[in-house]
Amino acid sequence: MRAVLMAGGSGTRLRPLTCDLPKPMVPILNRPIAEHIINLLKRHQITEIIATLHYLPDVMRDYFQDGSDFGVQITYAIEEDQPLGTAGCVKNIAELLDETFLVISGDSVTDFDLTQAIEFHKKQKSKATIILTQVPNPIEFGVVITDEKHRIRRFLEKPSSSEIFSDTVNTGTYILEPEVLQYLPSNQESDFSKDLFPLLLEKDEPMYGYIAQGYWCDVGHLDAYREAQYDGLHQKVKLDFAYEQVSPGLWIGQNTHIDPSAIIEAPALIGNNCRIGARVHIEPGTSIGDNVTIGADANLKRPIVWNGAIIGEEAHLRACVIGRGTRVDRRSHVLEGAVVGSLSTVGEEAQVSPQVRVWPSKQIESGAILNINLIWGQTAHRNLFGQRGVSGLANIDITPEFAVKLGAAYGSTLKPGSQITISRDQRNISRMVSRALIAGLMSVGIHVQNLEATAIPISRTVIPTFSVAGGIHVRVHPDRPDHILIEFFDRKGINISKSQEKKIEGAYFKEDLRRVQIQETGNVAYPSQVLDVYSTAFEKHLNTEAIRNSGSKVVIDYVYAVSGAILPQLLAKFGCDAVVLNASLNQTGLAAAEREALLNQLGHVVEALKANFGVQVSANGEQLILVDESGTPIRGEMLTALMVNMILTAHPRGTVVVPVHSSSAVEQIARRHDAKVIRTKANPTALMEASQTNPNVVLGGSGEMGFIFPQLHPGFDAMFCIAKMMEMLTMQERNLAAIRADLPRVYHKSYTVRCPWTAKGALMRHLVETHPAEHLELVDGVKICNYQDDSWVLVLPDAGEPLVHIFANSNDRDWVDETLREYRGRVQAFVDQEEGVEEVKLQLV
């Protein structure tokens, strides 16, 4: 007798386990479900098997091959183009079925007595026999009713609760005579339950139901998968184990080492070539695949761990599924019902919350708490907030659903009835995200002043005039054109504090979201005086007469990212000629090479028009690159030094605020003007706060981030910077080339080294311990200084990536090159050593 093994399903309800694995190949007790079915067939002397395949057919074919290693003969029938349905794929192989045959599902676990069922079929002279079983809740299955002679009289596929007329259901196992296939059309999709069996009833063909005794579980979803696994371990179903039973209820494979201090409670299954570390506690119901490493002090309570997984020290797994080759790092928690797909990584001290599903090949960062399914993108971050606001891949990490919840979380930290502003750049993706944020805010009773598409300096300027609790700005990330950046401001327009960020994160991750009644839902207003407020403040803080008398000409390149192109209108008031380039909008953004080409074009235009200077504005009105009258770009450290020189010439004995890694040219310029320099952490919020809280600050920022003029508003503002430069060039009667020639000669270079998150803290400690305290500055990272000649080297961990940046600065070029080479070697050697230690630990475990 032949059997048809139905193995074509993709197992969508078992995702993420079946993204790269057909459902019949999902392991139960470390063997594929299909192998348990083949063992069942073999026990009942059925050794000729035809497997019908559609989804990832090579996986099953490569595993079983011709079946000889499993004591059977397997033929494969592959549905190449489209699935033909349960009956259609059998009709497709009708020429191979010339006698009574059995059809059995490849995604159910059972120990039915097939021999008795076949005898029943023959005794009844049945054309089609459905093997039935009784279940407590038949809603998920096809319900069947038979008469007193077991002849099928009625059935209903997946009934609603009101339609249930029996608890006897179709198990997807059939015994059929070949002539019934004549009722099916060729090369068309058809189903046994929906098409063939109703037709046989209509034709009054003899069709019987055999109610089988024994175990049956349709592994159709994740809960059923775990249930079948646990039932197999507790021997509620007769399955063949792949390993020797070393004591009652404990099966252990070959070449597996278990530390004597480990505690293992039966029933449990541990595969071949495993390493179980010291003091590991394995509780009843745990199943561990082949080639699995479990670190010391890990606690496993009924997880299903697939082949090749690495479980770190002190990790906690609770009734979860850990996919093939997945790594769960030290002290991480994967909780009840969670599933982590194959080849993923759960970072140190991270948590995957109950019922959360992580698709294959994802990375959950150290310390992250994952409360939602991780399907798209690659990474789940430790925190919502990065170095500047919340950012992620547009429409992948930052989706409308995410934004609604984020808006509700932020609003839940404010008093009901509070008002906030919300603004954005002009891109469609930013409009979508801002609208979702507004919906979330309204749902928790927050009123919104919608500034719509507005340059970020304008948003910061108007916030204090509206008496709002804070603001949100949505834009394409200035450094990553495929990312969205969402920034949150306090009532002064400064980026919110770390403590406020933590409150929002707490509300988001704990889902501690306020919900208000209908009458308390927030409303949205559209203020009309926004540009007037900014224009008034803009003019108030400039010497407009100097600009008016200058007759300046400036070329402004908006690099196809227009937002708040108000500057030409403002400059026109003062009689200035502003030539605008590339002021249309490109929704996709520009690559770095395209921006460079436009910068080169800008230089040619400045030179041809004999303009005073040109400027490329970016980052939604925050950042700029200058082009002098000869067409030469001025940016980065050169731009920082130039702006400090100009502003301190205009305001001697003032204070400037720069990030910790800026060139020492800043101090050298400050000494010329009896001025003061304050260095801050290398992030925008630190620069804003220091510029606002310290007295007599006349400039903050850097060429990379933009420049702050604290008297105007607390943020970076490229538009005001341009007007201020026109004022200062006129007052100082100099051009940019002359100012640049006057700048100190300082050599400043940087280099980036890869450094795992787990090694960053140890690296910083190592540097502090190996250098004299009197040479160290610890504003941000570790800075080793030689105070006599302004020479220093800074090792600065990246806030958002597993990287370390090394900056070297001196008046001596050779010293910079040699020092950068030395510290590159030091950092790389330390990282290699740390990774080597981790590898040795894993091998020892």
XYZ file of C-alpha atoms in Angstrom, residues 345-809:
465
model
C 20.925 37.443 18.302
C 19.469 38.509 21.641
C 22.012 40.867 23.206
C 23.256 40.900 26.803
C 20.590 41.634 29.431
C 17.948 42.076 26.734
C 14.386 40.848 27.221
C 11.956 39.344 24.727
C 8.556 39.745 26.350
C 5.812 37.069 26.446
C 4.229 36.078 23.100
C 6.613 38.303 21.086
C 7.819 36.894 17.769
C 11.224 37.698 16.302
C 11.691 36.840 12.620
C 14.939 35.138 11.477
C 18.286 36.952 11.268
C 17.329 39.820 13.563
C 19.516 41.500 16.175
C 18.197 42.671 19.539
C 20.701 45.035 21.097
C 22.111 44.640 24.584
C 19.697 45.862 27.234
C 16.739 46.193 24.845
C 13.230 45.301 26.005
C 11.231 43.975 23.064
C 7.460 44.217 23.560
C 6.350 44.038 19.920
C 7.009 41.584 17.107
C 10.266 42.230 15.239
C 9.452 41.507 11.600
C 10.925 44.244 9.394
C 14.312 45.889 9.679
C 17.251 44.189 11.356
C 17.571 45.547 14.847
C 15.659 46.090 18.079
C 17.391 48.852 19.981
C 18.142 49.097 23.677
C 16.282 52.372 23.924
C 13.799 54.361 21.905
C 15.993 57.447 22.068
C 19.396 57.641 20.464
C 21.884 60.492 20.513
C 19.306 62.858 19.046
C 15.671 61.840 19.352
C 14.037 58.686 18.016
C 15.254 57.437 14.659
C 14.880 54.378 12.467
C 14.337 53.158 8.920
C 11.471 55.033 7.322
C 8.277 52.948 7.144
C 10.124 49.917 8.477
C 11.171 50.871 12.014
C 9.276 54.172 12.074
C 5.798 53.099 10.926
C 2.413 54.775 11.463
C 1.604 52.190 14.119
C 4.845 52.924 15.942
C 4.281 56.686 15.726
C 0.753 56.478 17.148
C 2.046 54.589 20.171
C 5.035 56.925 20.567
C 2.741 59.977 20.471
C 0.480 58.402 23.091
C 3.504 57.552 25.271
C 4.821 61.134 25.095
C 1.377 62.581 25.760
C 0.905 60.262 28.738
C 3.898 61.906 30.449
C 2.194 65.325 30.176
C -0.827 66.658 32.051
C -4.174 66.051 30.316
C -5.175 69.129 28.348
C -1.563 70.200 27.731
C -0.628 71.716 24.373
C 2.369 70.882 22.209
C 3.567 71.958 18.774
C 4.295 69.508 15.998
C 6.203 70.327 12.817
C 7.951 68.476 10.006
C 9.943 68.782 6.846
C 8.172 68.756 3.477
C 8.564 65.090 2.619
C 5.514 62.837 2.341
C 6.949 60.271 4.742
C 7.317 62.981 7.413
C 3.717 64.095 6.864
C 2.549 60.511 7.378
C 4.536 60.064 10.605
C 3.508 63.455 12.023
C -0.171 62.682 11.453
C 0.208 59.362 13.263
C 1.928 61.140 16.167
C -0.957 63.634 16.299
C -3.470 60.777 16.506
C -1.570 59.245 19.430
C -1.352 62.601 21.241
C -5.065 63.321 20.786
C -5.958 59.873 22.142
C -4.414 60.771 25.513
C -6.005 64.214 25.745
C -3.204 66.438 24.383
C -3.978 69.460 22.190
C -1.766 70.031 19.152
C -0.591 73.248 17.500
C 0.231 71.892 14.039
C 2.941 74.034 12.423
C 2.950 71.673 9.400
C 5.984 71.880 7.046
C 8.392 74.229 8.819
C 12.166 74.532 9.095
C 13.317 73.300 12.481
C 14.851 76.670 13.555
C 11.420 78.257 13.073
C 9.806 75.591 15.258
C 12.289 76.200 18.058
C 11.783 79.966 17.862
C 7.992 79.917 18.167
C 7.692 77.294 20.936
C 8.372 79.726 23.838
C 5.860 82.248 22.396
C 3.007 79.694 22.344
C 3.197 78.730 26.042
C 3.168 75.037 25.155
C 4.530 72.114 27.177
C 6.912 71.113 24.397
C 7.179 70.226 20.748
C 7.928 67.470 18.228
C 9.685 67.798 14.888
C 9.701 65.029 12.257
C 12.219 64.970 9.407
C 14.402 62.788 7.260
C 17.574 62.118 9.234
C 20.302 64.629 8.247
C 22.968 61.917 8.013
C 20.911 58.938 6.781
C 18.454 59.642 3.948
C 16.575 56.347 4.458
C 15.900 57.123 8.141
C 13.308 59.249 9.916
C 14.315 61.378 12.922
C 11.723 62.449 15.527
C 12.974 65.114 17.943
C 11.252 66.247 21.141
C 11.631 69.766 22.562
C 10.921 71.217 26.005
C 8.964 74.434 26.568
C 12.083 76.513 25.710
C 12.682 74.708 22.396
C 15.699 72.712 23.674
C 15.844 68.967 23.087
C 14.286 67.238 26.093
C 16.451 65.929 28.937
C 17.532 62.324 29.404
C 15.150 61.986 32.356
C 12.210 63.033 30.175
C 13.333 60.597 27.482
C 13.325 57.822 30.090
C 9.771 58.720 31.119
C 8.589 58.446 27.520
C 10.444 55.133 27.077
C 8.887 53.817 30.285
C 5.370 54.699 29.118
C 6.054 53.182 25.689
C 7.603 49.881 26.764
C 5.307 49.302 29.746
C 2.342 50.376 27.617
C 1.369 52.679 30.452
C -0.763 54.814 28.147
C -3.544 57.076 29.330
C -6.877 56.822 27.505
C -9.399 59.650 27.732
C -13.136 59.839 27.193
C -14.617 61.192 23.968
C -15.152 64.696 25.284
C -11.527 64.876 26.522
C -9.925 63.915 23.194
C -7.317 66.466 22.085
C -7.912 68.943 19.292
C -5.688 70.312 16.508
C -5.147 73.982 15.674
C -3.187 75.543 12.799
C -1.513 78.786 13.979
C -1.059 81.375 11.224
C 1.581 83.753 12.615
C 4.501 81.337 12.726
C 6.682 83.006 10.072
C 5.964 86.457 11.494
C 7.220 85.388 14.924
C 10.457 84.059 13.435
C 10.955 87.092 11.148
C 10.555 89.498 14.085
C 13.098 87.606 16.210
C 15.436 87.255 13.198
C 15.535 91.016 12.553
C 15.755 91.890 16.234
C 19.111 90.140 16.652
C 20.817 91.472 13.502
C 22.404 94.792 12.584
C 20.066 95.220 9.649
C 21.578 98.555 8.658
C 24.981 96.963 8.126
C 23.443 94.272 5.944
C 21.341 96.797 4.035
C 24.409 98.872 3.220
C 26.536 95.920 2.220
C 24.838 95.207 -1.095
C 25.776 91.562 -0.536
C 25.086 88.810 -2.999
C 24.761 85.247 -1.722
C 23.967 81.979 -3.520
C 21.833 79.504 -1.513
C 21.630 75.831 -2.529
C 18.720 73.946 -0.921
C 19.866 70.557 -2.394
C 16.301 69.586 -3.355
C 15.197 69.440 0.285
C 13.321 72.719 0.621
C 11.762 73.521 3.945
C 11.290 77.018 5.239
C 12.889 78.777 2.239
C 12.059 82.001 4.037
C 15.632 83.324 3.976
C 15.548 84.921 0.477
C 12.409 86.855 1.527
C 14.106 88.076 4.720
C 17.301 89.080 2.926
C 15.313 90.892 0.256
C 14.009 93.211 2.999
C 17.596 94.350 3.549
C 18.324 94.897 -0.141
C 20.432 91.768 -0.468
C 20.507 89.650 -3.597
C 19.864 85.984 -2.774
C 20.214 83.577 -5.698
C 18.463 80.290 -4.975
C 19.484 76.918 -6.445
C 17.731 73.534 -6.351
C 14.728 74.738 -4.394
C 12.339 72.040 -5.604
C 11.677 68.947 -3.513
C 13.101 65.491 -4.177
C 11.072 63.074 -2.039
C 13.725 60.336 -2.212
C 16.649 62.463 -1.007
C 20.141 62.650 -2.440
C 23.144 60.377 -2.021
C 26.401 61.813 -0.650
C 28.015 61.805 -4.113
C 25.101 63.791 -5.549
C 25.369 66.364 -2.770
C 29.088 66.738 -3.487
C 28.348 67.300 -7.177
C 25.872 70.041 -6.229
C 28.463 71.610 -3.914
C 30.929 71.726 -6.818
C 28.215 73.290 -8.972
C 27.569 75.878 -6.243
C 31.251 76.880 -6.284
C 31.115 77.519 -10.039
C 27.947 79.627 -9.691
C 29.447 81.729 -6.852
C 32.556 82.373 -8.907
C 30.616 83.185 -12.094
C 28.213 85.580 -10.328
C 31.023 87.179 -8.280
C 28.938 86.575 -5.173
C 30.278 87.287 -1.678
C 29.837 83.621 -0.810
C 27.631 80.579 -1.337
C 26.028 78.239 1.139
C 24.567 74.749 0.922
C 21.769 74.444 3.485
C 20.807 71.015 4.833
C 19.292 69.192 7.825
C 15.984 71.057 7.542
C 17.593 74.455 8.008
C 20.119 73.512 10.713
C 23.402 72.773 8.936
C 25.426 74.476 6.229
C 28.580 74.264 4.146
C 30.125 77.542 2.995
C 31.693 78.280 -0.363
C 33.995 81.312 -0.462
C 34.169 83.864 -3.260
C 36.666 81.709 -5.164
C 34.331 78.690 -5.127
C 36.284 76.770 -2.437
C 34.171 74.833 0.133
C 34.628 75.593 3.843
C 33.305 72.905 6.186
C 34.047 70.769 9.238
C 36.843 72.000 11.509
C 37.726 74.832 9.131
C 34.142 76.119 9.291
C 34.102 75.862 13.106
C 37.322 77.884 13.383
C 36.137 80.467 10.854
C 32.824 81.055 12.662
C 34.555 81.292 16.065
C 37.049 83.779 14.617
C 34.337 85.983 13.135
C 32.025 85.934 16.166
C 34.837 86.631 18.677
C 36.134 89.463 16.511
C 32.636 90.937 16.786
C 32.242 89.996 20.489
C 35.658 89.901 22.222
C 35.759 88.338 25.708
C 32.687 86.316 24.794
C 32.169 82.585 25.407
C 31.909 79.921 22.727
C 30.607 76.373 23.227
C 32.009 73.558 21.069
C 31.900 69.730 21.221
C 34.743 67.874 22.903
C 36.311 66.704 19.627
C 36.590 70.113 17.917
C 40.059 71.281 16.885
C 42.246 73.233 19.340
C 42.163 76.083 16.801
C 39.136 77.219 18.833
C 41.261 77.775 21.964
C 44.009 79.486 19.992
C 41.498 81.915 18.474
C 39.864 82.485 21.876
C 43.233 83.458 23.403
C 43.606 86.185 20.770
C 40.307 87.715 21.907
C 40.559 87.065 25.656
C 37.563 84.771 25.259
C 36.428 81.575 26.962
C 35.826 78.104 25.467
C 33.420 75.544 26.952
C 33.591 71.989 25.625
C 30.608 69.653 25.930
C 29.657 66.091 25.118
C 29.529 65.386 21.402
C 25.749 65.548 21.074
C 23.312 68.295 20.065
C 21.402 68.409 23.358
C 24.584 69.012 25.395
C 25.570 71.890 23.095
C 22.108 73.455 23.345
C 21.961 73.177 27.131
C 25.463 74.596 27.633
C 24.747 77.492 25.250
C 21.628 78.399 27.232
C 22.859 77.907 30.797
C 26.299 79.582 30.634
C 26.567 83.388 30.723
C 27.880 85.485 27.853
C 27.697 82.695 25.231
C 27.852 84.240 21.762
C 28.129 81.038 19.684
C 27.667 77.296 20.100
C 28.071 74.296 17.840
C 30.425 73.115 15.136
C 30.792 72.850 11.393
C 29.390 69.302 11.508
C 26.279 69.956 13.608
C 25.521 73.595 12.807
C 25.712 76.801 14.863
C 23.660 78.075 17.788
C 22.968 81.757 18.442
C 21.465 81.572 21.944
C 19.965 85.067 21.856
C 17.677 83.968 18.967
C 16.604 80.453 19.981
C 18.314 77.428 21.571
C 18.860 75.347 18.412
C 21.059 75.286 15.332
C 20.105 77.777 12.634
C 21.792 77.897 9.231
C 19.501 80.706 8.028
C 20.400 83.106 10.804
C 24.056 82.055 10.477
C 24.065 83.208 6.839
C 22.592 86.606 7.696
C 24.957 86.987 10.661
C 27.940 86.267 8.397
C 26.818 88.967 5.965
C 26.600 91.376 8.889
C 30.042 90.450 10.265
C 31.801 90.469 6.863
C 30.470 93.974 6.294
C 31.342 95.238 9.786
C 34.805 93.646 9.736
C 35.470 94.655 6.102
C 36.928 91.275 5.218
C 36.106 88.450 2.864
C 36.068 84.714 3.663
C 39.420 84.032 1.977
C 41.124 86.650 4.184
C 39.537 85.283 7.346
C 40.520 81.733 6.430
C 44.111 82.787 5.843
C 44.151 84.258 9.362
C 43.136 80.990 11.071
C 45.664 79.008 13.176
C 47.388 76.050 11.504
C 46.191 73.015 13.455
C 46.319 69.394 12.286
C 43.221 67.391 13.234
C 42.545 63.834 12.044
C 40.212 61.016 13.034
C 39.899 57.275 12.572
C 37.073 54.852 13.397
C 37.569 51.359 14.864
C 34.905 48.674 15.259
C 34.251 47.937 18.940
C 31.470 45.681 20.336
C 29.025 47.291 22.753
C 30.190 44.903 25.446
C 33.815 46.077 25.159
C 33.264 49.859 25.191
C 33.118 50.292 28.956
C 36.127 48.082 29.547
C 38.099 50.002 26.895
C 37.351 53.356 28.558
C 38.349 51.979 31.962
C 41.562 50.556 30.497
C 42.511 53.941 29.015
C 41.807 55.775 32.289
C 43.866 53.264 34.274
C 46.851 53.386 31.900
C 47.275 57.187 31.732
C 48.185 59.734 34.438
C 45.082 61.410 35.892
C 46.542 64.922 35.388
C 46.590 64.330 31.594
C 42.968 63.184 31.348
C 39.755 64.996 30.473
C 36.571 62.945 30.777
C 33.949 65.299 29.348
C 32.963 62.622 26.824
C 35.101 59.568 26.112
C 38.721 59.710 27.275
C 40.883 62.656 26.193
C 44.647 62.468 26.835
C 46.126 65.979 26.746
C 49.475 67.733 26.535
C 48.433 71.143 27.822
C 51.649 72.937 26.825
C 51.154 72.747 23.053
C 47.400 72.048 22.593
C 48.108 68.454 21.545
C 45.618 65.756 22.505
C 44.110 62.447 21.474
C 40.467 61.603 22.168
C 38.962 58.099 22.195
C 35.205 58.570 21.881
C 32.681 55.680 21.812
C 29.937 56.123 19.231
C 26.543 56.667 20.832
C 24.577 54.698 18.244
C 26.893 52.122 16.652
C 29.417 49.507 17.857
C 32.262 51.852 16.951
C 34.948 53.951 18.630
C 36.232 57.195 17.095
C 39.831 58.300 17.653
C 40.699 62.001 17.182
C 44.258 63.352 17.210
C 44.991 67.098 17.341
